Amino acid sequence: MTIRVCLAGATGWAGSAVALALAKVDDIKLVSAVSRTHAGKKLSDVLSEPNLDSPIFATAKEALSATPCDVFFEFTKPDVAKSNVLTALEKKAHVVVGTSGLTDADYEEIRVSAEKNQRGVLAVGNFALTVVLLQKFSEIAAKFIPQWEIIDYASDAKKDSPSGTVLELANRLSQVRHSELTVPLEGTQGVKETRGARMSGSQVHSVRLPGYTISVDIIFGMPDQKLTIRHDSGTSAQPYVDGSLLAIRKVNTFVGLRRGLDSVLDLS
Ligand SMILES: NC(=O)c1ccc[n+]([C@@H]2O[C@H](COP(=O)([O-])OP(=O)(O)OC[C@H]3O[C@@H](n4cnc5c(N)ncnc54)[C@H](OP(=O)(O)O)[C@@H]3O)[C@@H](O)[C@H]2O)c1
């Protein structure tokens, strides 16, 4: 059966890469799109892809009212994301959330609505398979190695620090354990800030310099041995596409809220 999708943010950097991929698959049909600046046009006119003939609406509410869909895909901005997701659930659509910046409290509200409406919500902070594996391998390492530090690299222009990937990594590791410190931070002699920031039980150091895109090193240390796991992101949105399509195909297989692509992958 074809899965009908409404894609909010279909004209954006990430959303347009997903839309162009949807034009090439048979089991998913893009039936509507959301973008304020292109409202009233067809997506084919904006993305120059004749297979994407879906109409563009200015708001998620208009798109969901005009055309029924099975899955609503949220790829806009944090200020409208929660309200879009709640509207989609009221309209009985399953929801995939790619937009970053929603809080745990937002997700609690979304979980309640998903259960009330008997629909699935899959929220994925990073759809790239290599990031999913970075998280998984780091969680396994943290079970065996009690000390680690995280180094977050990005370009000099990046305003937020640390990156969303590092925030999510630190948060996930905190569910395994907190990294131990041989010398407590308050016992540091010299400049304490050089030891980085304590975030969710990890020491995090952010580097912002021209020449970097986005990378992360997580270094696990034991006496006389070290393990470094490194992830590097490129500049295109292509790494997020396969994970997004997988999320669309899997979100109707459960009711309630799941977070992370690994929650629908068999990584055992
Ligand atoms: N989970 C992941 O793997 C992943 C990967 C990449 C990005 N992201 C996140 O995804 C989000 C989008 O990133 P992006 O780089 O693609 O942004 P972007 O290039 O600015 O695109 C945003 C899209 O949303 C639409 N939009 C924005 N505000 C809107 C509003 N109030 N109402 C309706 N449409 C609105 C924009 O169209 P108009 O301006 O015409 O309205 C555009 O189509 C961000 O939160 C980003 O951090 C997540």
XYZ file of N, CA and C in Angstrom, residues 52 96 129 248:
12
model
N 7.048 15.533 -8.646
C 6.553 16.087 -7.376
C 5.458 17.108 -7.666
N 6.687 11.881 11.757
C 8.144 11.793 11.873
C 8.644 13.204 12.151
N 22.863 7.364 9.183
C 23.158 6.035 9.733
C 24.480 6.042 10.508
N 9.732 7.037 7.674
C 8.374 7.099 7.097
C 7.780 5.686 7.002
